[in-house]
């Protein structure tokens, strides 16, 4: 009964921008979203259903982020400053995918 | 009082894959998601919070899709087979962004 099982969520999307600041201003100007974090190399915007990261591609690969209780089966998880742990894999087409172990949010959109 | 305003939602994400079928199998194998549509040039997966399109990049550009009541201010909207109308723009970093006019869903994930 697949329909009765809750579907997994996409935790975040990360898209590339050489100039993070101008990309943040563009998205904020067009859409209602909150800026959770911003520095010169990346920013995190919160939308109603998912978070959008804007990343300098040299430092952070564009990717999709998923939470999975089986994250550890993909290999050693790397801890991040925010306390989350994850591993990067690639899908068959070569797109980068971050798989995070489940984490408790200090608040919606907290990372 | 920005905090009291509902945030906008990301309608869908479209990522590239030369082989749509193998990408669909990979995501379905790892995550609980429903396949809403699939053919040789693109597929649409429904996750709990957002839809993920997998597209042959030659036919459909990878992009983010947003719904905006001001879609028409970006230029002439193009009608699609599913009844939605949208326009493609690019963010300052060159990422493709589809802006759809608000549409009524025949069911969650219907396109």
Tab-separated table of C-alpha atoms in Angstrom:
chain	number	residue	atom	x	y	z
A	1	UNK	CA	0.000	0.000	0.000
A	2	UNK	CA	2.539	2.504	-1.208
A	3	UNK	CA	0.032	5.372	-1.138
A	4	UNK	CA	-0.336	5.145	2.623
A	5	UNK	CA	3.387	5.619	3.282
A	6	UNK	CA	4.568	9.160	3.875
A	7	UNK	CA	6.735	10.357	1.030
A	8	UNK	CA	10.292	11.463	1.693
A	9	UNK	CA	11.059	15.165	1.636
A	10	UNK	CA	13.731	17.098	-0.199
A	11	UNK	CA	15.651	18.916	2.521
A	12	UNK	CA	17.238	21.568	0.352
A	13	UNK	CA	18.270	22.495	-3.169
A	14	UNK	CA	21.621	24.149	-3.856
A	15	UNK	CA	22.091	26.133	-7.055
A	16	UNK	CA	25.285	27.833	-8.251
A	17	UNK	CA	25.973	31.576	-8.337
A	18	UNK	CA	29.358	33.225	-8.679
A	19	UNK	CA	27.881	36.340	-7.030
A	20	UNK	CA	25.840	35.073	-4.080
A	21	UNK	CA	24.717	38.522	-2.999
A	22	UNK	CA	23.099	39.542	-6.270
A	23	UNK	CA	21.374	36.174	-6.586
A	24	UNK	CA	19.945	36.508	-3.059
A	25	UNK	CA	18.630	39.971	-3.857
A	26	UNK	CA	17.016	38.702	-7.052
A	27	UNK	CA	15.162	35.858	-5.326
A	28	UNK	CA	14.161	38.053	-2.400
A	29	UNK	CA	12.893	40.710	-4.749
A	30	UNK	CA	10.664	38.287	-6.617
A	31	UNK	CA	9.495	35.867	-3.948
A	32	UNK	CA	8.487	35.828	-0.308
A	33	UNK	CA	11.341	33.960	1.353
A	34	UNK	CA	13.496	34.385	4.434
A	35	UNK	CA	17.278	34.643	4.432
A	36	UNK	CA	18.426	32.098	7.019
A	37	UNK	CA	22.142	32.604	6.408
A	38	UNK	CA	24.365	34.551	4.041
A	39	UNK	CA	28.074	35.102	3.551
A	40	UNK	CA	30.287	35.568	0.508
A	41	UNK	CA	30.371	31.903	-0.447
A	42	UNK	CA	26.818	30.759	0.152
A	43	UNK	CA	23.389	31.727	1.358
A	44	UNK	CA	20.366	29.811	2.573
A	45	UNK	CA	16.840	30.978	1.730
A	46	UNK	CA	13.773	29.481	3.341
A	47	UNK	CA	10.663	29.056	1.202
A	48	UNK	CA	7.341	27.708	2.413
A	49	UNK	CA	8.083	24.106	1.557
A	50	UNK	CA	11.830	23.740	1.031
A	51	UNK	CA	15.091	25.598	1.513
A	52	UNK	CA	17.158	26.985	-1.342
A	53	UNK	CA	20.910	27.315	-0.978
A	54	UNK	CA	22.829	29.585	-3.317
A	55	UNK	CA	26.435	28.481	-3.500
A	56	UNK	CA	29.705	29.555	-5.062
A	57	UNK	CA	30.304	26.458	-7.181
A	58	UNK	CA	34.048	26.372	-6.470
A	59	UNK	CA	33.398	25.823	-2.765
A	60	UNK	CA	30.098	23.950	-2.650
A	61	UNK	CA	28.784	21.787	-5.455
A	62	UNK	CA	25.238	22.470	-6.655
A	63	UNK	CA	23.160	19.578	-5.332
A	64	UNK	CA	19.925	18.226	-3.929
A	65	UNK	CA	19.856	17.379	-0.208
A	66	UNK	CA	17.783	14.512	1.202
A	67	UNK	CA	17.423	13.208	4.741
A	68	UNK	CA	17.662	9.424	5.076
A	69	UNK	CA	17.881	7.143	8.112
A	70	UNK	CA	20.170	5.000	5.960
A	71	UNK	CA	22.633	7.811	5.229
A	72	UNK	CA	25.452	5.892	6.886
A	73	UNK	CA	25.121	2.993	4.459
A	74	UNK	CA	26.490	5.252	1.713
A	75	UNK	CA	29.827	5.680	3.476
A	76	UNK	CA	31.415	7.715	6.258
A	77	UNK	CA	29.367	10.778	7.161
A	78	UNK	CA	31.118	14.138	7.346
A	79	UNK	CA	30.126	16.406	10.275
A	80	UNK	CA	29.232	20.014	9.542
A	81	UNK	CA	29.448	23.077	11.759
A	82	UNK	CA	25.698	23.007	12.336
A	83	UNK	CA	25.826	19.528	13.854
A	84	UNK	CA	24.393	17.696	10.860
A	85	UNK	CA	26.305	14.840	9.237
A	86	UNK	CA	26.096	13.884	5.595
A	87	UNK	CA	27.728	12.266	2.608
A	88	UNK	CA	27.776	13.368	-1.026
A	89	UNK	CA	27.025	10.843	-3.748
A	90	UNK	CA	26.151	11.264	-7.414
A	91	UNK	CA	23.078	10.027	-9.228
A	92	UNK	CA	23.557	8.026	-12.461
A	93	UNK	CA	23.451	11.264	-14.469
A	94	UNK	CA	26.257	12.791	-12.418
A	95	UNK	CA	24.148	15.195	-10.350
A	96	UNK	CA	25.489	15.699	-6.827
A	97	UNK	CA	23.179	14.473	-4.064
A	98	UNK	CA	23.769	15.104	-0.367
A	99	UNK	CA	22.315	12.501	1.974
A	100	UNK	CA	21.962	13.756	5.544
A	101	UNK	CA	21.245	11.648	8.572
A	102	UNK	CA	18.015	12.698	10.308
A	103	UNK	CA	18.561	15.762	12.462
A	104	UNK	CA	16.460	17.704	14.909
A	105	UNK	CA	15.782	21.226	13.802
A	106	UNK	CA	16.264	24.002	16.334
A	107	UNK	CA	13.590	25.765	14.362
A	108	UNK	CA	12.300	25.416	10.866
A	109	UNK	CA	15.097	26.124	8.489
A	110	UNK	CA	17.808	26.025	11.129
A	111	UNK	CA	21.018	24.517	9.861
B	1	UNK	CA	5.645	42.096	9.910
B	2	UNK	CA	7.361	39.874	7.372
B	3	UNK	CA	7.176	36.820	9.648
B	4	UNK	CA	3.393	36.761	9.511
B	5	UNK	CA	3.295	36.521	5.713
B	6	UNK	CA	3.159	33.045	4.229
B	7	UNK	CA	6.348	32.238	2.374
B	8	UNK	CA	6.228	31.367	-1.308
B	9	UNK	CA	6.674	27.763	-2.316
B	10	UNK	CA	8.985	26.181	-4.846
B	11	UNK	CA	6.671	24.333	-7.229
B	12	UNK	CA	9.236	21.966	-8.716
B	13	UNK	CA	12.907	21.383	-9.351
B	14	UNK	CA	14.154	20.054	-12.687
B	15	UNK	CA	17.530	18.351	-12.873
B	16	UNK	CA	19.247	17.017	-15.997
B	17	UNK	CA	19.733	13.362	-16.929
B	18	UNK	CA	20.623	12.001	-20.350
B	19	UNK	CA	19.055	8.668	-19.321
B	20	UNK	CA	15.788	9.545	-17.601
B	21	UNK	CA	14.855	5.950	-16.867
B	22	UNK	CA	17.970	5.033	-14.912
B	23	UNK	CA	17.795	8.270	-12.934
B	24	UNK	CA	14.158	7.586	-12.005
B	25	UNK	CA	15.066	4.089	-10.843
B	26	UNK	CA	17.917	5.439	-8.748
B	27	UNK	CA	15.753	8.006	-6.921
B	28	UNK	CA	12.899	5.530	-6.479
B	29	UNK	CA	15.303	2.956	-5.110
B	30	UNK	CA	16.655	5.323	-2.486
B	31	UNK	CA	13.680	7.443	-1.502
B	32	UNK	CA	9.956	7.152	-0.996
B	33	UNK	CA	8.515	9.102	-3.893
B	34	UNK	CA	5.772	8.629	-6.458
B	35	UNK	CA	6.273	8.695	-10.204
B	36	UNK	CA	3.656	11.124	-11.490
B	37	UNK	CA	4.754	10.966	-15.130
B	38	UNK	CA	7.525	9.381	-17.156
B	39	UNK	CA	8.528	9.162	-20.802
B	40	UNK	CA	11.830	9.097	-22.632
B	41	UNK	CA	12.496	12.815	-22.340
B	42	UNK	CA	11.368	13.614	-18.826
B	43	UNK	CA	9.840	12.291	-15.636
B	44	UNK	CA	8.103	13.864	-12.677
B	45	UNK	CA	8.581	12.494	-9.165
B	46	UNK	CA	6.481	13.624	-6.230
B	47	UNK	CA	8.178	13.952	-2.861
B	48	UNK	CA	6.464	14.929	0.370
B	49	UNK	CA	7.118	18.640	0.004
B	50	UNK	CA	8.084	19.327	-3.603
B	51	UNK	CA	8.153	17.716	-7.033
B	52	UNK	CA	11.354	16.709	-8.805
B	53	UNK	CA	11.481	16.647	-12.583
B	54	UNK	CA	14.216	14.715	-14.341
B	55	UNK	CA	14.752	16.116	-17.805
B	56	UNK	CA	16.799	15.417	-20.911
B	57	UNK	CA	18.719	18.695	-20.996
B	58	UNK	CA	18.468	19.033	-24.788
B	59	UNK	CA	14.672	19.248	-24.578
B	60	UNK	CA	13.983	20.845	-21.205
B	61	UNK	CA	16.437	23.100	-19.395
B	62	UNK	CA	17.227	22.214	-15.777
B	63	UNK	CA	15.438	24.834	-13.685
B	64	UNK	CA	13.533	25.824	-10.582
B	65	UNK	CA	9.787	26.393	-10.910
B	66	UNK	CA	7.897	28.979	-8.855
B	67	UNK	CA	4.253	30.004	-8.861
B	68	UNK	CA	3.654	33.747	-8.863
B	69	UNK	CA	0.509	35.816	-9.297
B	70	UNK	CA	2.752	38.282	-11.118
B	71	UNK	CA	3.990	35.751	-13.684
B	72	UNK	CA	2.544	37.798	-16.529
B	73	UNK	CA	4.681	40.803	-15.670
B	74	UNK	CA	7.741	38.868	-16.848
B	75	UNK	CA	6.447	38.585	-20.399
B	76	UNK	CA	4.042	36.504	-22.474
B	77	UNK	CA	3.133	33.229	-20.801
B	78	UNK	CA	3.437	30.019	-22.795
B	79	UNK	CA	0.606	27.495	-22.380
B	80	UNK	CA	1.508	23.857	-21.659
B	81	UNK	CA	-0.417	20.679	-22.381
B	82	UNK	CA	-1.447	20.403	-18.739
B	83	UNK	CA	-3.219	23.776	-18.807
B	84	UNK	CA	-0.571	25.693	-16.873
B	85	UNK	CA	1.036	28.800	-18.348
B	86	UNK	CA	4.543	29.979	-17.603
B	87	UNK	CA	7.563	31.925	-18.700
B	88	UNK	CA	11.248	31.101	-18.369
B	89	UNK	CA	13.650	33.720	-17.087
B	90	UNK	CA	17.198	33.489	-15.776
B	91	UNK	CA	18.507	34.593	-12.415
B	92	UNK	CA	21.594	36.859	-12.320
B	93	UNK	CA	23.827	33.777	-12.192
B	94	UNK	CA	22.276	32.348	-15.351
B	95	UNK	CA	20.164	29.642	-13.690
B	96	UNK	CA	16.884	28.993	-15.513
B	97	UNK	CA	13.772	29.839	-13.498
B	98	UNK	CA	10.240	29.008	-14.619
B	99	UNK	CA	7.535	31.303	-13.296
B	100	UNK	CA	4.068	29.780	-13.495
B	101	UNK	CA	0.816	31.598	-13.018
B	102	UNK	CA	-1.216	30.166	-10.126
B	103	UNK	CA	-3.040	27.007	-11.183
B	104	UNK	CA	-5.575	24.741	-9.594
B	105	UNK	CA	-4.285	21.241	-9.138
B	106	UNK	CA	-6.514	18.378	-10.249
B	107	UNK	CA	-4.770	16.472	-7.527
B	108	UNK	CA	-1.507	17.007	-5.719
B	109	UNK	CA	1.278	16.694	-8.214
B	110	UNK	CA	-0.976	16.744	-11.243
B	111	UNK	CA	0.602	18.522	-14.186
